[in-house]
Amino acid sequence: MSAPSRFDRGHTDDLMTFLAASPTPYHAVANAAERLEKAGFKQVAETDAWDGTSGGKYVLRGGAIIAWYVPEGAAPHTPFRIVGAHTDSPNLRVKPRPDSGAHGWRQVAVEIYGGPLLNSWLDRDLGLAGRLTLRDGSTRLVNVDRPLLRVPQLAIHLDRSVTAEGLKLDKQRHMQPVWGLGDDVTDGDLIAFLEETAGIPSGEVTGWDLMVHSVEPPAYLGRDRELVAGPRMDNLLSVHAGTAALAAAAAGPDLRYIPVLAAFDHEENGSQSDTGADGPLLGGVLERSVFARGGSYEDRARAFAATVCLSSDTGHAVHPNYAERHDPTHHPRIDGGPILKVNVNNRYATDGSGRAVFAAACEKAGVPFQSFVSNNAMPCGTTIGPITAARHGIRTVDIGVAILSMHSARELCGAQDPFLLAAALTAFLEG
């Protein structure tokens, strides 16, 4: 891959389209799959027998996607190059009995998912999206992408303590959105509305995984439009970059590795699910790929031993109003290139050899990179990186893009960084 000579705003435009079209993990993986289909990838079912043919393939399971490209003549022990990411973001998710209300208001009962900045969800126009499961076991995506719900904030006249003590929100009492007026709350109203919206016969929906989202579209921001404000950058920014990188690597010649995209669900609540990074999905797909090409357990061990994963997730750019919260010698800047995330207590999986792999990819792509480490006095977050390394015995490196307002309903990144990340990921996958 030749070094990028200039900022490709087209990549960032496409990221904004991807963010707007992906209000849930289920929509995100469907949109990633659609992009890979256009690049020649084909879906394979986990319940089918797999063959050892070359080409691009992918598996969908819930809100996760594993996609890989087998070059012509790849041996069973050919190592993998993996871009790992996650599809979920902190938000408000609909409870099993969603219809509620009081005092003439109709409301939707929600549960808090992950660790959102609750105040960022107040007084926003919210839509509702997710996955509906029908009586026959099939699923249907639904997206009400218009102002439907709102979590109204209490007026300052009714809580003067906000001025002196700051806003204090109770997750149960204060975060239930309104969606209409009426004294009669009837079980089934919300699902009936969604059935009608999705064109599904009444009474056919027997299960649902639904969540709210801000309907305000992503937008360029700043005097020179050098910033991007939008939802779910943590971590659909990495999913989008990884998808673009895999498609680009698959189109290139002379691949030495099998490039892989592994985008998991449930990172924000620990990754312990059948679609999370701490589940068996990735290992099962990689092993089946080895065995489908006539490999043995020895081939599988050889392939894994030489495999590298870049765990790509957003990190913290230095905040101009809170610079003291950052390490004094590590101040990642917006549009300064991808960040290499380091923590000696293994909250991130990066070590010195991993740094060398990432540095080589950035050098090949002509992309600058920065180092991120937490202030010693502040707790450090974590990613799918340490989980992937420990579960599969795969060398893993934690990287990402520096943003502000992480876990807000609307986050902020540089307009150039998404393109720089995708360029580095492409060079890494190409080997």
Coordinates of C-alpha atoms in Angstrom, one line a residue:
M1 CA 0.0 0.0 0.0
S2 CA 1.4 3.4 -1.0
A3 CA 1.7 6.0 1.7
P4 CA -1.4 8.3 1.8
S5 CA -0.4 11.6 0.3
R6 CA -3.4 13.6 1.7
F7 CA -6.4 13.3 3.9
D8 CA -9.2 11.2 2.3
R9 CA -12.4 13.0 3.4
G10 CA -14.3 10.4 1.4
H11 CA -13.4 7.8 4.0
T12 CA -14.7 10.0 6.8
D13 CA -17.9 10.8 4.8
D14 CA -18.5 7.1 4.5
L15 CA -17.8 6.6 8.3
M16 CA -20.6 9.1 9.0
T17 CA -22.9 7.2 6.7
F18 CA -22.0 4.0 8.5
L19 CA -22.6 5.5 12.0
A20 CA -26.0 6.9 11.0
A21 CA -27.1 3.5 9.5
S22 CA -25.9 1.5 12.5
P23 CA -27.9 2.4 15.6
T24 CA -27.4 -1.1 17.0
P25 CA -24.8 -3.9 16.8
Y26 CA -27.2 -5.9 14.6
H27 CA -27.4 -3.1 12.1
A28 CA -23.6 -2.5 12.3
V29 CA -22.7 -6.1 11.4
A30 CA -25.4 -6.1 8.6
N31 CA -23.8 -3.0 7.1
A32 CA -20.3 -4.4 7.4
A33 CA -21.5 -7.6 5.7
E34 CA -23.1 -5.6 2.9
R35 CA -19.8 -3.7 2.3
L36 CA -17.8 -7.0 2.3
E37 CA -20.4 -8.6 -0.1
K38 CA -19.6 -5.8 -2.6
A39 CA -15.9 -6.7 -2.2
G40 CA -16.7 -10.3 -3.2
F41 CA -17.1 -11.9 0.3
K42 CA -19.7 -14.6 0.8
Q43 CA -21.6 -15.5 4.0
V44 CA -21.1 -19.1 5.3
A45 CA -23.4 -20.7 7.9
E46 CA -22.0 -22.1 11.1
T47 CA -24.3 -25.1 10.7
D48 CA -22.9 -26.0 7.3
A49 CA -19.8 -28.0 6.4
W50 CA -17.0 -25.6 5.3
D51 CA -14.7 -26.2 2.4
G52 CA -11.1 -25.1 1.9
T53 CA -11.7 -22.9 -1.1
S54 CA -9.9 -19.5 -1.3
G55 CA -11.7 -16.2 -1.2
G56 CA -13.5 -14.0 1.2
K57 CA -16.0 -15.4 3.7
Y58 CA -17.8 -14.2 6.8
V59 CA -19.9 -15.5 9.6
L60 CA -22.7 -13.5 11.3
R61 CA -23.9 -14.3 14.8
G62 CA -26.2 -11.8 16.5
G63 CA -24.2 -8.5 16.8
A64 CA -20.9 -10.0 15.9
I65 CA -19.1 -10.7 12.5
I66 CA -16.0 -12.7 11.8
A67 CA -14.7 -12.2 8.2
W68 CA -11.6 -13.5 6.6
Y69 CA -9.9 -13.9 3.2
V70 CA -8.0 -17.0 2.2
P71 CA -5.4 -16.3 -0.5
E72 CA -4.9 -18.8 -3.4
G73 CA -2.5 -21.5 -2.3
A74 CA -2.7 -20.7 1.5
A75 CA -1.2 -23.6 3.5
P76 CA -3.2 -24.9 6.5
H77 CA -0.6 -23.4 8.9
T78 CA -0.7 -20.0 7.3
P79 CA -0.9 -17.4 10.1
F80 CA -3.7 -14.9 10.6
R81 CA -3.6 -11.1 10.8
I82 CA -6.6 -10.0 12.8
V83 CA -8.2 -6.6 13.3
G84 CA -10.4 -6.9 16.5
A85 CA -13.1 -4.4 17.5
H86 CA -16.5 -4.3 19.2
T87 CA -19.9 -3.3 17.9
D88 CA -21.7 -2.3 21.0
S89 CA -21.9 1.1 22.7
P90 CA -23.3 2.2 26.1
N91 CA -27.0 3.2 25.8
L92 CA -30.5 2.6 27.1
R93 CA -32.1 -0.8 26.3
V94 CA -35.7 -1.8 26.4
K95 CA -36.8 -4.0 29.3
P96 CA -38.9 -7.2 28.8
R97 CA -42.1 -5.4 29.8
P98 CA -41.5 -2.1 28.0
D99 CA -44.9 -0.4 28.5
S100 CA -45.0 1.9 31.5
G101 CA -46.1 5.4 32.5
A102 CA -47.6 7.6 35.1
H103 CA -49.5 10.9 35.6
G104 CA -50.8 11.0 32.0
W105 CA -47.5 10.1 30.4
R106 CA -46.8 7.0 28.3
Q107 CA -43.2 5.8 28.8
V108 CA -40.8 3.0 27.8
A109 CA -39.1 1.0 30.5
V110 CA -35.4 0.9 29.8
E111 CA -32.3 -0.6 31.5
I112 CA -28.9 1.0 31.5
Y113 CA -26.4 -0.9 29.2
G114 CA -22.7 -0.4 29.9
G115 CA -21.4 2.8 31.3
P116 CA -23.0 5.7 29.5
L117 CA -22.7 9.3 30.5
L118 CA -26.3 9.6 31.5
N119 CA -26.6 13.3 31.3
S120 CA -25.8 13.1 27.5
W121 CA -29.0 11.3 26.9
L122 CA -31.2 14.0 28.5
D123 CA -33.4 16.2 26.3
R124 CA -32.3 14.5 23.0
D125 CA -34.6 13.3 20.3
L126 CA -34.3 9.6 20.4
G127 CA -35.2 6.8 18.0
L128 CA -35.6 3.1 18.7
A129 CA -33.9 0.2 16.9
G130 CA -32.9 -3.4 17.2
R131 CA -33.8 -6.9 16.4
L132 CA -37.2 -8.6 16.5
T133 CA -37.6 -12.3 16.8
L134 CA -40.7 -13.9 15.2
R135 CA -42.6 -17.1 16.1
D136 CA -40.8 -19.1 13.5
G137 CA -37.4 -18.2 15.0
S138 CA -36.4 -15.8 12.2
T139 CA -35.3 -12.3 13.0
R140 CA -36.0 -8.9 11.5
L141 CA -34.1 -5.6 12.0
V142 CA -36.2 -2.6 12.9
N143 CA -35.1 1.1 13.0
V144 CA -37.5 3.9 13.9
D145 CA -35.0 6.7 13.0
R146 CA -37.2 9.7 13.9
P147 CA -37.9 11.5 17.1
L148 CA -39.9 9.0 19.1
L149 CA -38.7 9.2 22.7
R150 CA -37.2 11.7 25.0
V151 CA -35.7 11.7 28.5
P152 CA -36.9 15.1 29.8
Q153 CA -34.6 16.8 32.3
L154 CA -36.1 18.3 35.5
A155 CA -36.3 22.1 35.3
I156 CA -33.9 24.0 37.4
H157 CA -36.8 25.7 39.2
L158 CA -37.7 22.3 40.7
D159 CA -34.1 21.4 41.7
R160 CA -32.1 24.4 42.8
S161 CA -29.4 22.1 44.2
V162 CA -28.1 21.4 40.7
T163 CA -26.3 24.8 40.7
A164 CA -24.3 24.1 43.9
E165 CA -24.1 20.3 43.9
G166 CA -24.3 19.3 40.2
L167 CA -26.7 17.0 38.4
K168 CA -27.4 13.7 40.2
L169 CA -29.4 11.1 38.2
D170 CA -31.0 7.9 39.6
K171 CA -30.7 5.2 36.9
Q172 CA -34.1 3.8 37.7
R173 CA -36.2 6.9 38.4
H174 CA -34.8 9.5 36.1
M175 CA -33.9 7.8 32.9
Q176 CA -37.2 6.4 31.6
P177 CA -38.1 8.1 28.3
V178 CA -41.6 9.4 27.4
W179 CA -43.1 8.6 24.1
G180 CA -46.7 9.9 24.3
L181 CA -49.7 10.9 26.4
G182 CA -52.4 8.7 27.9
D183 CA -53.7 7.4 31.2
D184 CA -54.0 3.8 30.1
V185 CA -50.8 1.8 29.8
T186 CA -51.4 -1.4 27.9
D187 CA -49.0 -4.3 27.7
G188 CA -47.9 -4.9 24.1
D189 CA -48.4 -1.4 22.8
L190 CA -44.7 -0.8 22.0
I191 CA -44.2 -4.1 20.3
A192 CA -47.5 -3.7 18.3
F193 CA -46.2 -0.3 17.1
L194 CA -42.9 -1.8 16.0
E195 CA -44.7 -4.7 14.2
E196 CA -46.8 -2.2 12.3
T197 CA -43.7 -0.1 11.6
A198 CA -41.7 -3.1 10.3
G199 CA -44.7 -4.6 8.3
I200 CA -44.9 -7.7 10.5
P201 CA -48.3 -9.3 11.2
S202 CA -49.8 -8.5 14.6
G203 CA -48.7 -11.0 17.3
E204 CA -45.8 -12.5 15.4
V205 CA -43.0 -10.9 17.5
T206 CA -42.2 -13.0 20.5
G207 CA -38.8 -11.7 21.4
W208 CA -36.9 -8.4 21.0
D209 CA -33.5 -6.8 21.6
L210 CA -34.2 -3.1 21.4
M211 CA -32.2 0.1 22.3
V212 CA -32.6 3.8 21.9
H213 CA -30.4 6.1 19.9
S214 CA -30.0 9.8 19.1
V215 CA -31.5 10.6 15.7
E216 CA -29.2 13.7 15.3
P217 CA -27.0 12.7 12.3
P218 CA -23.1 12.8 12.5
A219 CA -21.7 16.2 11.4
Y220 CA -18.5 17.9 10.6
L221 CA -17.7 20.5 13.3
G222 CA -15.2 23.4 13.7
R223 CA -14.1 26.4 11.7
D224 CA -12.4 24.3 9.0
R225 CA -14.7 21.2 9.6
E226 CA -11.7 19.4 11.0
L227 CA -13.7 17.6 13.7
V228 CA -16.5 15.0 13.5
A229 CA -19.3 14.8 16.1
G230 CA -21.4 11.7 16.1
P231 CA -22.8 8.6 18.0
R232 CA -21.2 5.3 18.7
M233 CA -17.7 6.1 17.6
D234 CA -16.7 3.8 20.5
N235 CA -16.4 1.6 18.7
L236 CA -18.0 1.6 15.3
L237 CA -15.2 3.9 14.1
S238 CA -12.9 0.8 14.4
V239 CA -15.5 -1.6 12.9
H240 CA -15.8 0.7 9.9
A241 CA -12.0 1.1 9.5
G242 CA -11.5 -2.7 9.9
T243 CA -14.1 -3.5 7.3
A244 CA -12.5 -1.1 4.8
A245 CA -9.0 -2.4 5.6
L246 CA -10.1 -6.1 5.1
A247 CA -11.8 -5.3 1.7
A248 CA -8.6 -3.4 0.6
A249 CA -6.3 -6.1 1.7
A250 CA -8.3 -8.8 0.0
A251 CA -7.9 -6.9 -3.3
G252 CA -4.2 -6.8 -3.0
P253 CA -1.6 -9.3 -4.3
D254 CA 0.8 -11.7 -2.6
L255 CA -0.8 -11.9 0.9
R256 CA 1.5 -13.7 3.3
Y257 CA -1.2 -14.0 6.0
I258 CA -4.9 -14.6 6.1
P259 CA -6.5 -11.2 7.0
V260 CA -9.4 -11.3 9.4
L261 CA -11.9 -8.9 10.9
A262 CA -13.3 -9.9 14.3
A263 CA -16.0 -7.5 15.5
F264 CA -17.6 -8.6 18.8
D265 CA -20.7 -7.6 20.8
H266 CA -20.9 -7.0 24.6
E267 CA -17.5 -5.5 25.1
E268 CA -19.1 -2.7 27.2
N269 CA -20.3 -5.2 29.8
G270 CA -17.4 -7.7 30.0
S271 CA -17.4 -9.7 26.6
Q272 CA -18.8 -12.8 28.3
S273 CA -21.3 -14.1 25.8
D274 CA -21.5 -16.3 22.7
T275 CA -20.9 -13.2 20.6
G276 CA -18.4 -11.5 22.9
A277 CA -14.6 -11.6 22.7
D278 CA -14.5 -13.9 25.8
G279 CA -16.7 -16.5 24.0
P280 CA -15.6 -19.2 21.5
L281 CA -16.6 -17.5 18.3
L282 CA -13.3 -16.3 17.0
G283 CA -11.3 -19.5 18.0
G284 CA -14.0 -21.7 16.4
V285 CA -13.9 -19.8 13.1
L286 CA -10.1 -19.8 12.9
E287 CA -9.8 -23.5 13.7
R288 CA -12.5 -24.4 11.2
S289 CA -10.7 -22.4 8.5
V290 CA -7.5 -24.4 9.3
F291 CA -9.2 -27.8 9.3
A292 CA -11.2 -27.0 6.1
R293 CA -7.9 -26.5 4.3
G294 CA -6.9 -30.0 5.3
G295 CA -5.0 -28.9 8.4
S296 CA -4.3 -30.8 11.6
Y297 CA -4.1 -29.6 15.2
E298 CA -0.4 -29.2 14.7
D299 CA -1.2 -26.8 11.8
R300 CA -3.6 -24.9 14.0
A301 CA -1.0 -24.5 16.7
R302 CA 1.6 -23.3 14.1
A303 CA -0.9 -20.8 12.7
F304 CA -1.9 -19.4 16.0
A305 CA 1.7 -19.1 17.2
A306 CA 2.5 -16.8 14.3
T307 CA -0.8 -14.8 14.4
V308 CA -1.0 -11.2 15.5
C309 CA -4.2 -9.3 16.4
L310 CA -4.6 -5.5 16.5
S311 CA -7.3 -4.8 19.0
S312 CA -8.7 -1.4 17.8
D313 CA -10.8 0.7 20.2
T314 CA -11.1 4.4 20.9
G315 CA -9.0 6.0 23.5
H316 CA -8.8 9.4 25.3
A317 CA -7.4 12.5 23.5
V318 CA -6.0 15.1 25.9
H319 CA -8.9 17.2 27.1
P320 CA -8.1 20.9 27.0
N321 CA -10.3 21.5 30.1
Y322 CA -9.0 18.5 32.1
A323 CA -5.4 18.1 31.0
E324 CA -4.4 17.1 34.6
R325 CA -6.4 13.9 34.2
H326 CA -3.9 12.6 31.6
D327 CA -0.4 11.4 32.0
P328 CA 1.9 14.5 31.9
T329 CA 4.2 13.1 29.2
H330 CA 1.5 11.4 27.1
H331 CA -1.0 13.7 25.5
P332 CA -2.5 12.1 22.4
R333 CA -3.9 14.8 20.1
I334 CA -6.8 14.8 17.8
D335 CA -5.7 14.1 14.2
G336 CA -2.3 13.1 15.4
G337 CA -2.7 9.5 14.0
P338 CA -3.7 6.3 15.7
I339 CA -2.7 5.7 19.3
L340 CA -0.8 2.7 20.7
K341 CA -2.3 1.8 24.1
V342 CA 0.0 0.6 26.8
N343 CA -0.6 -0.6 30.4
V344 CA 1.9 -2.7 32.3
N345 CA -0.8 -4.2 34.4
N346 CA -2.3 -5.8 31.2
R347 CA -5.4 -3.7 31.0
Y348 CA -4.1 -3.4 27.4
A349 CA -2.2 -6.3 25.8
T350 CA 0.6 -4.3 24.1
D351 CA 4.2 -5.2 24.8
G352 CA 7.5 -4.2 23.1
S353 CA 7.3 -6.7 20.3
G354 CA 3.7 -5.7 19.6
R355 CA 4.7 -2.1 19.4
A356 CA 7.2 -3.1 16.7
V357 CA 4.5 -4.8 14.6
F358 CA 2.3 -1.7 14.8
A359 CA 5.2 0.7 14.1
A360 CA 6.1 -1.3 11.0
A361 CA 2.5 -1.1 9.7
C362 CA 2.3 2.6 10.3
E363 CA 5.7 3.2 8.6
K364 CA 4.5 1.2 5.6
A365 CA 1.3 3.2 5.4
G366 CA 3.1 6.5 5.9
V367 CA 0.9 7.2 9.0
P368 CA 2.1 8.8 12.2
F369 CA 1.1 7.2 15.6
Q370 CA 1.0 8.3 19.2
S371 CA 1.4 6.5 22.5
F372 CA -1.3 6.4 25.2
V373 CA -0.8 5.5 28.8
S374 CA -3.1 6.4 31.7
N375 CA -2.1 8.8 34.6
N376 CA -0.9 6.6 37.4
A377 CA -3.4 8.1 39.8
M378 CA -6.4 7.3 37.5
P379 CA -8.0 3.9 36.8
C380 CA -7.3 2.5 33.4
G381 CA -10.0 1.1 31.1
T382 CA -9.6 -2.1 29.2
T383 CA -10.5 -3.7 25.8
I384 CA -10.9 -7.0 24.0
G385 CA -7.1 -7.1 23.7
P386 CA -6.1 -8.9 26.9
I387 CA -9.1 -11.2 26.5
T388 CA -8.1 -12.2 23.0
A389 CA -4.5 -12.7 24.0
A390 CA -5.4 -14.9 27.0
R391 CA -8.2 -16.9 25.4
H392 CA -6.4 -17.8 22.2
G393 CA -2.7 -17.4 22.9
I394 CA -2.4 -14.9 20.2
R395 CA 0.0 -11.9 20.3
T396 CA -2.3 -8.9 20.6
V397 CA -1.6 -5.1 20.4
D398 CA -4.0 -2.5 21.6
I399 CA -4.5 0.5 19.4
G400 CA -7.2 3.0 18.4
V401 CA -8.2 6.5 17.7
A402 CA -8.1 9.3 20.3
I403 CA -11.5 10.9 20.9
L404 CA -13.3 13.2 23.4
S405 CA -16.6 12.6 25.1
M406 CA -16.2 8.8 25.2
H407 CA -19.4 7.0 26.3
S408 CA -21.5 10.1 25.5
A409 CA -24.5 9.8 23.3
R410 CA -22.5 11.9 20.9
E411 CA -18.7 11.7 20.8
L412 CA -16.0 13.8 19.0
C413 CA -13.0 12.8 16.9
G414 CA -10.7 14.4 14.3
A415 CA -11.8 14.2 10.7
Q416 CA -8.5 12.8 9.6
D417 CA -7.9 10.1 12.2
P418 CA -10.4 7.5 10.9
F419 CA -8.7 7.5 7.5
L420 CA -5.2 7.2 9.1
L421 CA -6.4 4.3 11.2
A422 CA -7.8 2.5 8.2
A423 CA -4.6 3.1 6.2
A424 CA -2.5 1.6 9.1
L425 CA -4.9 -1.4 9.5
T426 CA -4.7 -2.1 5.7
A427 CA -0.9 -2.1 5.8
F428 CA -1.0 -4.5 8.8
L429 CA -3.4 -6.9 7.2
E430 CA -1.3 -6.9 4.0
G431 CA 1.7 -7.9 6.1

